[in-house]
Short mmCIF file of C-alpha atoms in Angstrom, two decimals:
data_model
loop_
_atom_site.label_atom_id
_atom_site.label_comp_id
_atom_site.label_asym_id
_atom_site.label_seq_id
_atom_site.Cartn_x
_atom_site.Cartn_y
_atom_site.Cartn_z
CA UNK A 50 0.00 0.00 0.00
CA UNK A 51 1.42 3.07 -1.12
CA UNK A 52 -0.38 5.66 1.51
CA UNK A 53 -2.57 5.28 4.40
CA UNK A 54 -6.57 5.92 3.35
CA UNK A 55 -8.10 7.26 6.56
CA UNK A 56 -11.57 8.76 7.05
CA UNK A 57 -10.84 11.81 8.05
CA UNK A 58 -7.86 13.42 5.72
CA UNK A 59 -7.15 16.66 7.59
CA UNK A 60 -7.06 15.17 11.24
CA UNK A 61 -3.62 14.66 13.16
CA UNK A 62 -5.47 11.30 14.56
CA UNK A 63 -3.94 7.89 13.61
CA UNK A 64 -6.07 5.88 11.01
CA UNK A 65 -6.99 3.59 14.07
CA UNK A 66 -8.60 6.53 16.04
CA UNK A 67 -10.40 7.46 13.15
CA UNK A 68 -12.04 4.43 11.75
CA UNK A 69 -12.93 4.04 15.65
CA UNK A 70 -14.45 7.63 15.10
CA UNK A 71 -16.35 6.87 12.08
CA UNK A 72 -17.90 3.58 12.88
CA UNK A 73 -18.70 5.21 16.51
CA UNK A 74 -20.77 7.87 14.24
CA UNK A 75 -22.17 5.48 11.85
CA UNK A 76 -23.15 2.75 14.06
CA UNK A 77 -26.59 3.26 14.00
CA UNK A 78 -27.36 3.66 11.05
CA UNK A 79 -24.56 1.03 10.02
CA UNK A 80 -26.86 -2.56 9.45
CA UNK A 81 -29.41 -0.53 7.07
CA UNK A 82 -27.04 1.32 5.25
CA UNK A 83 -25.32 -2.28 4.77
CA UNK A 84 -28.09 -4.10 3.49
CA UNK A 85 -29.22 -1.71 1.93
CA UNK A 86 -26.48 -0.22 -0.25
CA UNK A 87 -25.53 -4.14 -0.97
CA UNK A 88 -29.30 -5.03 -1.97
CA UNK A 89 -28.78 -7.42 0.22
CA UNK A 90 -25.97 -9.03 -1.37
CA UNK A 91 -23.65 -8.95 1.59
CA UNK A 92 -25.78 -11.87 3.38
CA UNK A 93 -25.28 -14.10 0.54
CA UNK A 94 -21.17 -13.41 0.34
CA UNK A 95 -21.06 -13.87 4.68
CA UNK A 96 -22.54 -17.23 4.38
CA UNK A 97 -20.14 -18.08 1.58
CA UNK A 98 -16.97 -17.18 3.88
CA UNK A 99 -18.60 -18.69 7.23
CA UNK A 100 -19.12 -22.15 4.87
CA UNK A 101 -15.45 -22.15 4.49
CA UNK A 102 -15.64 -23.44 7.78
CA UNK A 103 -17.60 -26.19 7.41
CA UNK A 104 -15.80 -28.85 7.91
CA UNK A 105 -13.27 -27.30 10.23
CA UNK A 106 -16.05 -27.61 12.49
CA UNK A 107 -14.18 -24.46 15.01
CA UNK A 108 -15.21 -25.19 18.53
CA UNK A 109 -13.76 -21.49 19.85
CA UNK A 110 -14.35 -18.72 17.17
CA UNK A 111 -12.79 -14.86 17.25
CA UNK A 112 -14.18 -12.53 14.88
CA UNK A 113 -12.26 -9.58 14.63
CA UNK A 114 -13.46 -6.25 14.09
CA UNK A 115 -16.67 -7.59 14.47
CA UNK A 116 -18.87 -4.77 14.37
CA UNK A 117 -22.53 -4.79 15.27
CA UNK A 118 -22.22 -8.93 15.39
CA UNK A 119 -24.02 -9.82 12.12
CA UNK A 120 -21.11 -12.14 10.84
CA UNK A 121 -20.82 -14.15 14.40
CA UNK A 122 -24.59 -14.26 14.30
CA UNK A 123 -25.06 -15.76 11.04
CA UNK A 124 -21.51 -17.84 11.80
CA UNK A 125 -23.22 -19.24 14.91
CA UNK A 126 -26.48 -20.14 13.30
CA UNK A 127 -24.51 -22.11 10.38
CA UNK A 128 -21.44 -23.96 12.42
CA UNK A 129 -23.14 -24.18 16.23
CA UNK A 130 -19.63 -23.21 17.67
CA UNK A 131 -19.34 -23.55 21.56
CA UNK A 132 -18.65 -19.57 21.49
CA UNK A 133 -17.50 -16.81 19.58
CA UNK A 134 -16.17 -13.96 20.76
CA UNK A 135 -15.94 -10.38 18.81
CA UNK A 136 -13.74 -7.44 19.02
CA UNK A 137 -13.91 -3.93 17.79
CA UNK A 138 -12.23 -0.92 18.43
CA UNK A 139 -15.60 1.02 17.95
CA UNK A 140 -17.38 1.23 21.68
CA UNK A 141 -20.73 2.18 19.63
CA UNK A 142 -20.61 -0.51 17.16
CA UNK A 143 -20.60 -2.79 19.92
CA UNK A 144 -22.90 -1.44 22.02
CA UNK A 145 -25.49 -2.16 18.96
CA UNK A 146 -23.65 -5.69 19.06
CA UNK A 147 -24.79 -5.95 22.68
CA UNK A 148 -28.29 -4.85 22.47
CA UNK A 149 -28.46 -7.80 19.58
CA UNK A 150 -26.74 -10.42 21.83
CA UNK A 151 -29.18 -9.45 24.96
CA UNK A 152 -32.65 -9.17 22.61
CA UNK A 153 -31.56 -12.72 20.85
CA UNK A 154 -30.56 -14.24 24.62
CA UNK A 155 -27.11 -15.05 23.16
CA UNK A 156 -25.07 -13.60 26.38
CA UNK A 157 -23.44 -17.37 26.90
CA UNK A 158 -22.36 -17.89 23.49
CA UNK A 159 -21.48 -14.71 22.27
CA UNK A 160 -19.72 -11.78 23.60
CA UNK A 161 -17.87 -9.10 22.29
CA UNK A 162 -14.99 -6.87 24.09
CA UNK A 163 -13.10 -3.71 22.95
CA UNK A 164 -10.13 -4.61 21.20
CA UNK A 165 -7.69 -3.63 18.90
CA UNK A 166 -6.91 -5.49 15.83
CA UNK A 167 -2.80 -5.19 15.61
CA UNK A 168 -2.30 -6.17 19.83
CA UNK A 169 -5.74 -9.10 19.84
CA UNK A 170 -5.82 -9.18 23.92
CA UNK A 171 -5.74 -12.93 24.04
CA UNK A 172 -3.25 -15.27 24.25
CA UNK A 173 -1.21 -17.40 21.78
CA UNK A 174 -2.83 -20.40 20.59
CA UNK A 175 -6.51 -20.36 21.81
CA UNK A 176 -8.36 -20.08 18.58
CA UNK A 177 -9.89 -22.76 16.24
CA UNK A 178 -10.89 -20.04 13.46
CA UNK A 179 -10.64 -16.42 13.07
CA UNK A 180 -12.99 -14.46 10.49
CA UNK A 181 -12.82 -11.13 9.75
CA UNK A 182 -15.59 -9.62 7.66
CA UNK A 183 -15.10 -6.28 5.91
CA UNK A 184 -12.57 -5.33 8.71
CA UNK A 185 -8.88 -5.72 7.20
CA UNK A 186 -9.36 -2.92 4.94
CA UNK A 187 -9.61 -0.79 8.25
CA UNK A 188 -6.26 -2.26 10.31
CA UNK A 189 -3.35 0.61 10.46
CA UNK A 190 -0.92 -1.57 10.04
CA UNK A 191 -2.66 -4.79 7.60
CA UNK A 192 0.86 -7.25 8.24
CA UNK A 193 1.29 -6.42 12.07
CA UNK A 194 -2.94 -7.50 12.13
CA UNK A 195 -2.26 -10.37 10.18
CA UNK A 196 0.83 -12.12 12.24
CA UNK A 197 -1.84 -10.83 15.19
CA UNK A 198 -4.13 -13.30 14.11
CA UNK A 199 -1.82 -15.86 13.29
CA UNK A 200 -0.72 -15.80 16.77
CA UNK A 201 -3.86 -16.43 18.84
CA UNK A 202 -5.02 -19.25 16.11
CA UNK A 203 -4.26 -22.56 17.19
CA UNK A 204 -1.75 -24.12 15.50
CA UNK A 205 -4.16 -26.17 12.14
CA UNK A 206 -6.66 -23.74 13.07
CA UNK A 207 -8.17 -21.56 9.57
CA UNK A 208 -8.58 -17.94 9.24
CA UNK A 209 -11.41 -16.52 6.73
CA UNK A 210 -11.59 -12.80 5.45
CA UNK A 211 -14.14 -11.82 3.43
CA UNK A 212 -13.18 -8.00 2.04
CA UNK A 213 -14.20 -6.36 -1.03
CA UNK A 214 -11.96 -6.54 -3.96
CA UNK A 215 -11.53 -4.96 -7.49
CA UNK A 216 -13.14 -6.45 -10.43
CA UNK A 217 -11.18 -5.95 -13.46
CA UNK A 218 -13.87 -7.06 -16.40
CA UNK A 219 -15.73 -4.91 -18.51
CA UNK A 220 -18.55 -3.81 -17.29
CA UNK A 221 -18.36 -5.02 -13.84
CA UNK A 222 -15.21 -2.68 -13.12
CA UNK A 223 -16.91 0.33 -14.53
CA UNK A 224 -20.18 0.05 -13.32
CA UNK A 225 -18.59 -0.74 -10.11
CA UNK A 226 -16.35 2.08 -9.58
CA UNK A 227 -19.67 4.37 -10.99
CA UNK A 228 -21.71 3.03 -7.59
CA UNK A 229 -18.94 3.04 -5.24
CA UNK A 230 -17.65 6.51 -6.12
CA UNK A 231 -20.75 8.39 -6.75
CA UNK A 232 -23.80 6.75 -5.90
CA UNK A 233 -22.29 4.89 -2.38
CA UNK A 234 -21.09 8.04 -0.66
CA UNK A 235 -24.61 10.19 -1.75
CA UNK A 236 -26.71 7.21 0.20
CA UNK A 237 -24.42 7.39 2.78
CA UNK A 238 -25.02 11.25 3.21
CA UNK A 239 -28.80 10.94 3.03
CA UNK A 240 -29.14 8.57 5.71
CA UNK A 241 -26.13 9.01 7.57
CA UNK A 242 -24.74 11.74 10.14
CA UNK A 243 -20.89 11.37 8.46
CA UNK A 244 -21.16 11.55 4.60
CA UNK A 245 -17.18 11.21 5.01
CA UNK A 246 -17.82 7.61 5.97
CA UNK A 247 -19.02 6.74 3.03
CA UNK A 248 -16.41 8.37 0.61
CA UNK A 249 -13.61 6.85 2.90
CA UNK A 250 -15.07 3.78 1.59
CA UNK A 251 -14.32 3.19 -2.26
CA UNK A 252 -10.75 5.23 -1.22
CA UNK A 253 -10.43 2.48 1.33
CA UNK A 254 -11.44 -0.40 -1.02
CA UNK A 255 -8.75 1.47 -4.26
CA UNK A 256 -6.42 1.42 -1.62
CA UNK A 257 -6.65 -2.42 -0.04
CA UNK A 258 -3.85 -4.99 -1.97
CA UNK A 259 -6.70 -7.40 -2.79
CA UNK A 260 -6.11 -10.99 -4.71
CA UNK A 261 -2.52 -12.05 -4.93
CA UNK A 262 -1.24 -8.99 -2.72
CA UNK A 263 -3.07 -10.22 -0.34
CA UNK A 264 -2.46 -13.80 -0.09
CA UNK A 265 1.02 -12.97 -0.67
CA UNK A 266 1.00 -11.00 2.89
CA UNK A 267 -1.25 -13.66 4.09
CA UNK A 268 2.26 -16.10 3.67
CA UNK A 269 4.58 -14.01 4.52
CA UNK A 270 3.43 -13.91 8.04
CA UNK A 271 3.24 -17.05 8.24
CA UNK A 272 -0.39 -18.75 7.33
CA UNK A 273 -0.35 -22.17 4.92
CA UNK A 274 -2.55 -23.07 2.12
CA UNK A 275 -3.72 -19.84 1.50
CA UNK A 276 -6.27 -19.41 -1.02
CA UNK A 277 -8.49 -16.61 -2.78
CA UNK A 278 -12.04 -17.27 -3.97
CA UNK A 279 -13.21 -14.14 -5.43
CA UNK A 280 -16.90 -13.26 -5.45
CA UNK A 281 -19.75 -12.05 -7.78
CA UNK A 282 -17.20 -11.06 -10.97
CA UNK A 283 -14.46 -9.98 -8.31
CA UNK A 284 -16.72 -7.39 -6.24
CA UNK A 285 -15.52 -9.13 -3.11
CA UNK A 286 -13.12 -12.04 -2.51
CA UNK A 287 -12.72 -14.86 0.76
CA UNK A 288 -9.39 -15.54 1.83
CA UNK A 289 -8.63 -18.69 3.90
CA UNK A 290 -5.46 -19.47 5.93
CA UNK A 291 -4.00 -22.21 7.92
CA UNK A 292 -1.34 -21.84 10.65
#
């Protein structure tokens, strides 16, 4: 990556205290604007990426940068995992994650705790499977969160990142960078209280070394039999990993 894309260009703030910043202002409008924006596309493409975990059959799941929970919701509905438990750096995303958790009477088999994606406060080891949904796009440093996960997955245990990606066909690519770049961040303004949000969002995605970058960083910290399975024409791609 050649500079960092943060939210919020003219603030001395580090990318991480941004993004926390945004999502904190977006949170609750955050699930609608998702669905949404996606048509409701980004259901379909979670269930893909949780299915890559099948037949790992993960006992002990940590979802990283979890957000308001819909990933670990749908993950524990589809592989009946003993417990997952989510991180965020974004206290309000969570504290929509919490409400869900409490209304769904979840509280013993999910629970989420601030966290920060580069220093995971858990120890080596103690993982079967990390995901991350959306969420890599967002780390300051994407390597140092990487090895990060690496470290607290058990050793055989998968990770699975589902991000978006750049599809390089005609039309796909053009009629994808037209919605991401113009009609994305005017949605985003209508409903939402940061407009910014939303435009940090295609800059974030232009900016992310998708595909082979990717699974190239993927190895050099240290996960096996990493693979890319890109999604609807390349608009978003699942990674998987092995320690």
């Amino acid at each position: 990556m050649s500079k960092t894309i943060t939210p919020y260009q003219n603030e001395q703030a580090t990318k991480k205290e941004q993004v926390a910043d945004m999502f904190n202002n977006i949170s609750k409008t955050y699930d609608f604007l998702n669905h949404f924006m996606s048509l409701g596309i980004d259901i379909i493409w979670r269930k893909k990426a949780i299915n890559e975990l099948k037949q790992d059959q993960p006992k002990l799941i940590l979802d990283v940068a979890t957000g308001t929970g819909d990933f670990a919701f749908e993950a524990l509905s589809i592989l009946k995992p003993e417990k997952i438990i989510g991180v965020d750096i974004s206290r309000g995303m969570l504290d929509i994650a919490e409400q869900k958790i409490a209304k769904r009477g979840l509280g013993d088999k999910f629970e989420v705790k601030l966290g920060d994606s580069e220093k995971l406060p858990f120890d080596a080891d103690g993982f079967d499977a990390v995901t991350v949904a959306y969420g890599v796009r967002n780390f300051e440093n994407l390597e140092m969160g990487l090895a990060d996960i690496n470290r607290v997955l058990k050793p055989g245990g998968k990770a699975v990142v589902l991000e978006f990606s750049k599809p390089k066909a005609f039309p796909i690519k053009q009629l994808y960078n037209f919605y991401f770049n113009y009609i994305t961040p005017g949605i985003g303004k209508l409903f939402s209280k940061d407009s910014r949000a939303y435009s940090y969002l295609p800059e974030s995605v232009a900016a992310f070394p998708d595909g082979k970058n990717f699974v190239a960083l993927m190895d050099k910290v240290g996960f096996k039999n990493t693979k890319c399975r890109p999604l609807a024409f390349g608009i978003c791609s699942i990674y998987t990993g092995i320690k």
